[in-house]
Short mmCIF file of C-alpha atoms and ligand atoms in Angstrom, two decimals:
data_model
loop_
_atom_site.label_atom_id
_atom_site.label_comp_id
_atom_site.label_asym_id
_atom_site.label_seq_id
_atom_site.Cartn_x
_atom_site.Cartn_y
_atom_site.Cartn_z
CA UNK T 214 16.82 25.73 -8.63
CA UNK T 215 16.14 22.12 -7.93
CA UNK T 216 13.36 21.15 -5.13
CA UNK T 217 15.49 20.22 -2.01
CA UNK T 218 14.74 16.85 -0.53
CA UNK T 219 11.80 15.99 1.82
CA UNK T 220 12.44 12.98 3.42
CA UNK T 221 10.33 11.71 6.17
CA UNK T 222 12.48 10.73 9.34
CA UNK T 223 10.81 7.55 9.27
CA UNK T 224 9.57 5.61 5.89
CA UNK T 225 8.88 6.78 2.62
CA UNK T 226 6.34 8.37 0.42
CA UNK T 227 3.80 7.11 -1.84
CA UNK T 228 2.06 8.86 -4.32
CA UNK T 229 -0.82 7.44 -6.16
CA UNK T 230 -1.88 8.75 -9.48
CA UNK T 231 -4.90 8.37 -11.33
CA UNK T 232 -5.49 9.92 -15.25
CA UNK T 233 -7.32 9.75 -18.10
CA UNK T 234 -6.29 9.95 -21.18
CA UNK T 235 -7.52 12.05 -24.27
CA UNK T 236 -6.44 10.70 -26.95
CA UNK T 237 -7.07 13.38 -29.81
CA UNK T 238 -5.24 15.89 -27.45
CA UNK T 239 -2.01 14.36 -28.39
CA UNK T 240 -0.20 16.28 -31.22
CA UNK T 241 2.12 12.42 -32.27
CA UNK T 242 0.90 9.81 -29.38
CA UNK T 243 3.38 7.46 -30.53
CA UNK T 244 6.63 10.19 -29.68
CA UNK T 245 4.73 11.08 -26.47
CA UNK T 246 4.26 7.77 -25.47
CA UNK T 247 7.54 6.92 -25.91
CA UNK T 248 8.69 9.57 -23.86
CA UNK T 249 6.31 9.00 -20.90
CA UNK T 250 7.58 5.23 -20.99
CA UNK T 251 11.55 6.64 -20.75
CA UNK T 252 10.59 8.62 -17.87
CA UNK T 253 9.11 5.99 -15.48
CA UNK T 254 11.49 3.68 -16.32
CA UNK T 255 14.70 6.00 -15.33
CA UNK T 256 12.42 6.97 -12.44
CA UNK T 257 12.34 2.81 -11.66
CA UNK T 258 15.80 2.54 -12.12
CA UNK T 259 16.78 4.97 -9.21
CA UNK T 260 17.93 3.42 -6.43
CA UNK T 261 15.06 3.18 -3.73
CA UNK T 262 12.22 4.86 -6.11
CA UNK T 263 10.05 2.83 -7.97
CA UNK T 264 6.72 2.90 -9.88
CA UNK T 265 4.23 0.76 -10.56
CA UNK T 266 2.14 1.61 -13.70
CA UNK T 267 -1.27 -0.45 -14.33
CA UNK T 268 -4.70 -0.12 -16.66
CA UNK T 269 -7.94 0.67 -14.64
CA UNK T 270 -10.13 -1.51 -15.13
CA UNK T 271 -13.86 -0.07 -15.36
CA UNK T 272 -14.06 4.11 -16.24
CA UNK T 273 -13.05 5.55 -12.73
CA UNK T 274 -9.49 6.31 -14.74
CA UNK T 275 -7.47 4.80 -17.96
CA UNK T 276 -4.30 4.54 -16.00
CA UNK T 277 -2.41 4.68 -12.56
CA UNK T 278 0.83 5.13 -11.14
CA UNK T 279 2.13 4.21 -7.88
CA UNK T 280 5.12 5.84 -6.96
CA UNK T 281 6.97 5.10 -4.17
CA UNK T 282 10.68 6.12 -2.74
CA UNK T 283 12.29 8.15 0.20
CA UNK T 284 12.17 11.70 -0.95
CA UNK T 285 8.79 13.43 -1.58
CA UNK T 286 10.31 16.12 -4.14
CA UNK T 287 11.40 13.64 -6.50
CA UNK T 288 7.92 11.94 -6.58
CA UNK T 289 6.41 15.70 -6.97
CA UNK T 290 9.32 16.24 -9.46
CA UNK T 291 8.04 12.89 -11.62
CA UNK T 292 4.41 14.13 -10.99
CA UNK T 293 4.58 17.16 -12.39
CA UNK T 294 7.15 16.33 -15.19
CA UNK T 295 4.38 14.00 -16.36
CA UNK T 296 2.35 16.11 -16.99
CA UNK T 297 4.75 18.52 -18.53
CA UNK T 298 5.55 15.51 -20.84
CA UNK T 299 4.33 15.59 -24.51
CA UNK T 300 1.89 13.01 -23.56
CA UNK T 301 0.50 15.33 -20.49
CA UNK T 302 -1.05 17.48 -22.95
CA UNK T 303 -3.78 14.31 -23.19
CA UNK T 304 -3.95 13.44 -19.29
CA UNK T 305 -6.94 14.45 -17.53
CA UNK T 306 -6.62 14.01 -13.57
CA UNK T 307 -8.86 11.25 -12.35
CA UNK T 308 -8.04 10.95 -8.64
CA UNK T 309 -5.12 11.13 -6.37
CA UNK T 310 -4.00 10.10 -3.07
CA UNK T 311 -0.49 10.67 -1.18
CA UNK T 312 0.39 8.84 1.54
CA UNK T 313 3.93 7.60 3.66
CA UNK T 314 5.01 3.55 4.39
CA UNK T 315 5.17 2.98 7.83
CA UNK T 316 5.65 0.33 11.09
CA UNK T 317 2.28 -0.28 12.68
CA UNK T 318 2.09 0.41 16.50
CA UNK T 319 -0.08 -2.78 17.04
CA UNK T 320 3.26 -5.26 15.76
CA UNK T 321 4.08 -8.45 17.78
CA UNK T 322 7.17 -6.83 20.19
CA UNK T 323 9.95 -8.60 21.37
CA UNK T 324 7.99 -9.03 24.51
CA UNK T 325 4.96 -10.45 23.22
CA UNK T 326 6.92 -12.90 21.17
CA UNK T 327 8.72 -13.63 24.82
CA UNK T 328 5.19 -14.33 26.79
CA UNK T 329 3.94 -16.18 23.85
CA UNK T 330 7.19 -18.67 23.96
CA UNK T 331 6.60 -19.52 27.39
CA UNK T 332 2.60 -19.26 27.72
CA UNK T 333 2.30 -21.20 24.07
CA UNK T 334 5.63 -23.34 23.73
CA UNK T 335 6.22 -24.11 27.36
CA UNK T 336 10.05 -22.88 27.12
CA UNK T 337 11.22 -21.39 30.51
CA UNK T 338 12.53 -17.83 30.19
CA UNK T 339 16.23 -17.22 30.49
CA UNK T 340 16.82 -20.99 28.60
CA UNK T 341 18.83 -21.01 25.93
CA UNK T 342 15.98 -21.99 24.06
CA UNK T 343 14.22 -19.54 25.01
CA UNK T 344 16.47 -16.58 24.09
CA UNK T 345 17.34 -18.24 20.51
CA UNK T 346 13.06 -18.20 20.29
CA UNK T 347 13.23 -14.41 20.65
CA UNK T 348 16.28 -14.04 18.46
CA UNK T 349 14.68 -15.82 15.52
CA UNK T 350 11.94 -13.59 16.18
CA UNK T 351 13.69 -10.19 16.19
CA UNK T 352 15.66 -11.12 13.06
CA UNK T 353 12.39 -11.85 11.38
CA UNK T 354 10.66 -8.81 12.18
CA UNK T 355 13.87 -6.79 11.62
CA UNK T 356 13.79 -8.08 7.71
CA UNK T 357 9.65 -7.80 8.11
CA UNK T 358 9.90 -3.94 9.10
CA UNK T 359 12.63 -2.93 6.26
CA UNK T 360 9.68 -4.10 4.23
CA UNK T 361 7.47 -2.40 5.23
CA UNK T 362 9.41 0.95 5.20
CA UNK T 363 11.31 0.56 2.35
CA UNK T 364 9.12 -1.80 0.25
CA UNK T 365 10.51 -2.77 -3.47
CA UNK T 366 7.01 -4.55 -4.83
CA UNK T 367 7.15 -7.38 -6.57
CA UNK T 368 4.76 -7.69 -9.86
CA UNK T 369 1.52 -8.99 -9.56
CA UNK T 370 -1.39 -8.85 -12.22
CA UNK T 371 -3.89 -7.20 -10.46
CA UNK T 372 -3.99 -4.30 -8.17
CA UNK T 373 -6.42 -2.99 -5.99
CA UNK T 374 -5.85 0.60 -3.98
CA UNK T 375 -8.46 2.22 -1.82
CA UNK T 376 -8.43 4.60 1.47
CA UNK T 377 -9.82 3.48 4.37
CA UNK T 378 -10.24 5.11 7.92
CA UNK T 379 -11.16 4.31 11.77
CA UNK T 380 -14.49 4.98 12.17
CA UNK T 381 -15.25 8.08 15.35
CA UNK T 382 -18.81 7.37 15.57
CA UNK T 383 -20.77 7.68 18.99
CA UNK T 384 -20.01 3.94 20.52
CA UNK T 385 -17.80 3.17 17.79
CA UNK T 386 -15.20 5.18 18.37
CA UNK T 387 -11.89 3.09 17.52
CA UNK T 388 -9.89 6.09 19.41
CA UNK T 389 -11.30 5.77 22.30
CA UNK T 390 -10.20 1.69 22.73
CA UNK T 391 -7.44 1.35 25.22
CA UNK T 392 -3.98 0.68 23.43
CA UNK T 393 -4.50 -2.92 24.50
CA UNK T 394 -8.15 -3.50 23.58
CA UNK T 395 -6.94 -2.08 20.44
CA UNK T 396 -3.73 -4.06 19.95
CA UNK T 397 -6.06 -7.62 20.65
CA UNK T 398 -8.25 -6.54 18.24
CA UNK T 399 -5.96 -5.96 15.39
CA UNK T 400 -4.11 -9.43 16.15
CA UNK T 401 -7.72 -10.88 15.04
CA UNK T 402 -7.14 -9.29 12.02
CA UNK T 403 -3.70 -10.07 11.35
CA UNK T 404 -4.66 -13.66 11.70
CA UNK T 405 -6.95 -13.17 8.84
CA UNK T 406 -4.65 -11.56 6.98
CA UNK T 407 -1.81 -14.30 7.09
CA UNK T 408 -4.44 -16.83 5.93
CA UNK T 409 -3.47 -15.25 2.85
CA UNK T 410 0.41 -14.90 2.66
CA UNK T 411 1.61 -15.73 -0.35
CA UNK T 412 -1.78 -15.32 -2.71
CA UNK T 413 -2.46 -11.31 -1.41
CA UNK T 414 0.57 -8.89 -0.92
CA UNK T 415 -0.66 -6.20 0.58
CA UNK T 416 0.77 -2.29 1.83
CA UNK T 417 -0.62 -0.20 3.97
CA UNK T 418 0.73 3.38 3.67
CA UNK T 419 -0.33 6.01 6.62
CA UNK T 420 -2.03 9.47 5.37
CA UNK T 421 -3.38 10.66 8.92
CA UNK T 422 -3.02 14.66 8.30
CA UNK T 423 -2.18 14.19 4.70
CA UNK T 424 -4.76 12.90 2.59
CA UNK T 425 -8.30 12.91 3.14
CA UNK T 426 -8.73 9.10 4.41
CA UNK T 427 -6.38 7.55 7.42
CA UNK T 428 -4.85 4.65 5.45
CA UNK T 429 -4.03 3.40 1.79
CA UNK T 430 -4.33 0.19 1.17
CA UNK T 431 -2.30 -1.34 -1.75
CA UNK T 432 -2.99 -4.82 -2.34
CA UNK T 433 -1.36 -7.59 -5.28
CA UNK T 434 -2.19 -10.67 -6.44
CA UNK T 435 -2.46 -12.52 -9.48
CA UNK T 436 -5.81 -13.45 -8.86
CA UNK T 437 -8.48 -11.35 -8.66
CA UNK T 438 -11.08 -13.83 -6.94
CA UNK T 439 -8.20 -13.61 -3.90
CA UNK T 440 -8.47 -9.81 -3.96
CA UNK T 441 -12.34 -9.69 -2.99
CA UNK T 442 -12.03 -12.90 -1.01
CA UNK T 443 -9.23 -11.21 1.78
CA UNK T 444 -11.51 -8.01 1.56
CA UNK T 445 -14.60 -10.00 2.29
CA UNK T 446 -13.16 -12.27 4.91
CA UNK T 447 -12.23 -8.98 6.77
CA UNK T 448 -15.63 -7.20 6.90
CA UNK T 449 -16.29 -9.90 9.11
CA UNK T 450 -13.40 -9.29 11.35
CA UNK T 451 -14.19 -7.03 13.98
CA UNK T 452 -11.77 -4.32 12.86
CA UNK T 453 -13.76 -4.08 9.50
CA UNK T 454 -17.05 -5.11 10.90
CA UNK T 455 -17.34 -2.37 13.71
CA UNK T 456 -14.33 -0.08 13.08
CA UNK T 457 -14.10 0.36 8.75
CA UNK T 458 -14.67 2.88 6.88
CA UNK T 459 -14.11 2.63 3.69
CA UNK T 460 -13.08 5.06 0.42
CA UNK T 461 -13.55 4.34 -3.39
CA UNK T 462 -11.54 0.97 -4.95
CA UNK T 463 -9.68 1.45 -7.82
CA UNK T 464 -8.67 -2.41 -9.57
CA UNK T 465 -6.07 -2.19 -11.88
CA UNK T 466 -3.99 -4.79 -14.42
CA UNK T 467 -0.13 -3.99 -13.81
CA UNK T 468 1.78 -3.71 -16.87
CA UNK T 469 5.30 -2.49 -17.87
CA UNK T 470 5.42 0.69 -18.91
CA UNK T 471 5.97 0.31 -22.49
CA UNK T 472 3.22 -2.82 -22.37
CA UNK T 473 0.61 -0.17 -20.46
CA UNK T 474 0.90 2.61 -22.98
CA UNK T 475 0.53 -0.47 -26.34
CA UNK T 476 -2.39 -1.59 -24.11
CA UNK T 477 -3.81 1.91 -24.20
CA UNK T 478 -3.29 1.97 -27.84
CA UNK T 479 -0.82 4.64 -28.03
CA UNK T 480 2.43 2.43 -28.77
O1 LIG A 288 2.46 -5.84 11.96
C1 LIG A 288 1.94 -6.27 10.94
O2 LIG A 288 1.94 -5.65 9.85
C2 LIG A 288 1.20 -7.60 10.98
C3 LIG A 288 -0.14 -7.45 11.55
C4 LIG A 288 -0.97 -6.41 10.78
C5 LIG A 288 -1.18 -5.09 11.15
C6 LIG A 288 -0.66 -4.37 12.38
C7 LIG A 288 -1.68 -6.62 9.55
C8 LIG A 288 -1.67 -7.82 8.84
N1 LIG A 288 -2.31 -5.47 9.20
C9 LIG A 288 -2.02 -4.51 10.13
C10 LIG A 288 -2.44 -3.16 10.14
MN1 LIG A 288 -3.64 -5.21 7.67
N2 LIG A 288 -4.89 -4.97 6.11
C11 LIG A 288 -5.79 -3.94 5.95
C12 LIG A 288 -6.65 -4.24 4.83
O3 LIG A 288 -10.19 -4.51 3.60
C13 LIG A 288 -10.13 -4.36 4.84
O4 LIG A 288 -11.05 -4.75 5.61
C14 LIG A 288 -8.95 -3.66 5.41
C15 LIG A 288 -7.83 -3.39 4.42
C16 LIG A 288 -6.23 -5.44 4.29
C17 LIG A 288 -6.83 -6.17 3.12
C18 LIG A 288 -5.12 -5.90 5.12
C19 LIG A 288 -4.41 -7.08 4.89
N3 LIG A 288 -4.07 -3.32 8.29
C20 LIG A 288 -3.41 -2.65 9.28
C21 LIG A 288 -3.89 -1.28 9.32
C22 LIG A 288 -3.36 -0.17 10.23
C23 LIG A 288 -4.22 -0.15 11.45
C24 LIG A 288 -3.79 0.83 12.50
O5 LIG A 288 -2.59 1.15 12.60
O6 LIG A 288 -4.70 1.27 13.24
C25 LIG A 288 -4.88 -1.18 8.35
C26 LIG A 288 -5.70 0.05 7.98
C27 LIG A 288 -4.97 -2.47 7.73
C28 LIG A 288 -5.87 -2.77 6.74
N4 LIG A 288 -3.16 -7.13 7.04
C29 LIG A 288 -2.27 -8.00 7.61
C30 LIG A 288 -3.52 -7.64 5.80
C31 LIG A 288 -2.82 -8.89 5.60
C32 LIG A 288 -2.91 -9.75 4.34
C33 LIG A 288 -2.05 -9.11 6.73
C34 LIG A 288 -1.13 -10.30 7.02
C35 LIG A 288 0.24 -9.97 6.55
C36 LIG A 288 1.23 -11.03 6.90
O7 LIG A 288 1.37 -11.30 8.12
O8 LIG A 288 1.84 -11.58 5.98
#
């Protein structure tokens, strides 16, 4: 009997996988690898469900997969087929970390964007100016949350993925900041964070309950240099500075699936 779905009410899930791989367990590498590369890519073809398949760099793992799309079953169902596979007869768990896509609470609001127009622009609310300010706005966010719920990533050459939480530590305690102490605070991060649209794409995915950190973060770029540089910019952001806790980093060179497993030298 097939799984039955388990779809969030809000967002999707996100599995990340981390192996590696034993060569002289495989029985014909070259059959299994095959296989293994057939399998992701019908997985990528799905509508909504993708994966994202990249060499480690370093010996914390040989290879990852990110798998992302609205119904946890089917990314169990890939998981577990995987390693069912020919080739899962040579994969060796290195690490793992599940997490779902979602909006963040601290978001410019339709309201903000409103006070901002007529504290920072000087346009007087109720204009018509004003109200096509904070239409532009809520179309772009609109388009900006989809993203972020239902993200289809695009391919970069690197990719870095590690879990981070809030610390709880005597003064320190992020959870104990009022909303809007909280909310200014994470708009001083933002602002470091767009200093680097375009060269850093990054995802956040919420495990709160689910896995053992509070946050994945998922970045991409095709440079790695821009990869440490965002990361090291933001430990001196308050929200890193004070408030970060940080998990294990995992850098990775994305591939296609049939380039990752001739990389690996089993194609
Ligand atoms: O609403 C938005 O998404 C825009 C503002 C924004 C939020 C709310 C934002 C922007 N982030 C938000 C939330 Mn982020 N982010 C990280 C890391 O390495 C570190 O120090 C931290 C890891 C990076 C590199 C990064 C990049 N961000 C969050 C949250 C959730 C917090 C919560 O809910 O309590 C975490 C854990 C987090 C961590 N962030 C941006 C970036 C970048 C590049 C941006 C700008 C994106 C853009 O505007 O294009």
């Amino acid at each position: 009997m097939p799984t039955s779905p388990v779809t969030p009410s809000q967002g999707w899930g996100v599995v990340h996988l981390f192996f590696h791989i034993r060569r002289e367990l495989l029985e014909d590498a070259t059959t299994a690898a095959k296989d293994f590369v057939a399998r992701l890519q019908a997985f990528d073809a799905r509508d909504d469900y993708q994966v994202l398949a990249f060499s480690v760099l370093g010996q914390k793992a040989d290879l990852g997969l990110m798998l992302l799309g609205p119904d946890l079953a089917e990314l169990d169902q890939l998981s577990t087929e995987l390693v069912a596979s020919p080739l899962g007869a040579g994969l060796l768990p290195a690490a793992s970390y599940v997490s779902l896509t979602e909006l963040s609470e601290y978001t410019s609001t339709s309201d903000d964007e409103s006070r901002r127009l007529v504290d920072e622009e000087g346009l007087a609310e109720g204009s018509p100016e004003h109200a096509a300010g904070v239409a532009t706005f809520d179309e772009r966010m609109a388009g900006y949350a989809q993203h972020r719920l239902h993200p289809r990533l695009p391919h970069r050459k690197v990719i870095s993925f590690y879990p981070m939480s809030k610390r709880r530590s005597g003064a320190d305690n992020w959870y104990a900041l009022d909303f809007a102490d909280r909310k200014r605070l994470m708009a001083g991060h933002a602002r470091v964070g767009r200093g680097y649209r375009g060269r850093v794409l990054q995802l956040i995915t919420g495990s709160v309950g689910l896995d053992d950190w509070e946050w994945g973060v998922t970045l991409l770029a095709d440079d790695p240099k821009a990869i440490r540089d965002i990361v090291y910019d933001m430990r001196f952001d308050e929200v890193s500075a004070r408030y970060g806790e940080f998990g294990p980093f995992v850098t990775g060179l994305v591939l296609e699936p049939a380039d990752l497993l001739h990389h690996l030298g089993l194609l």
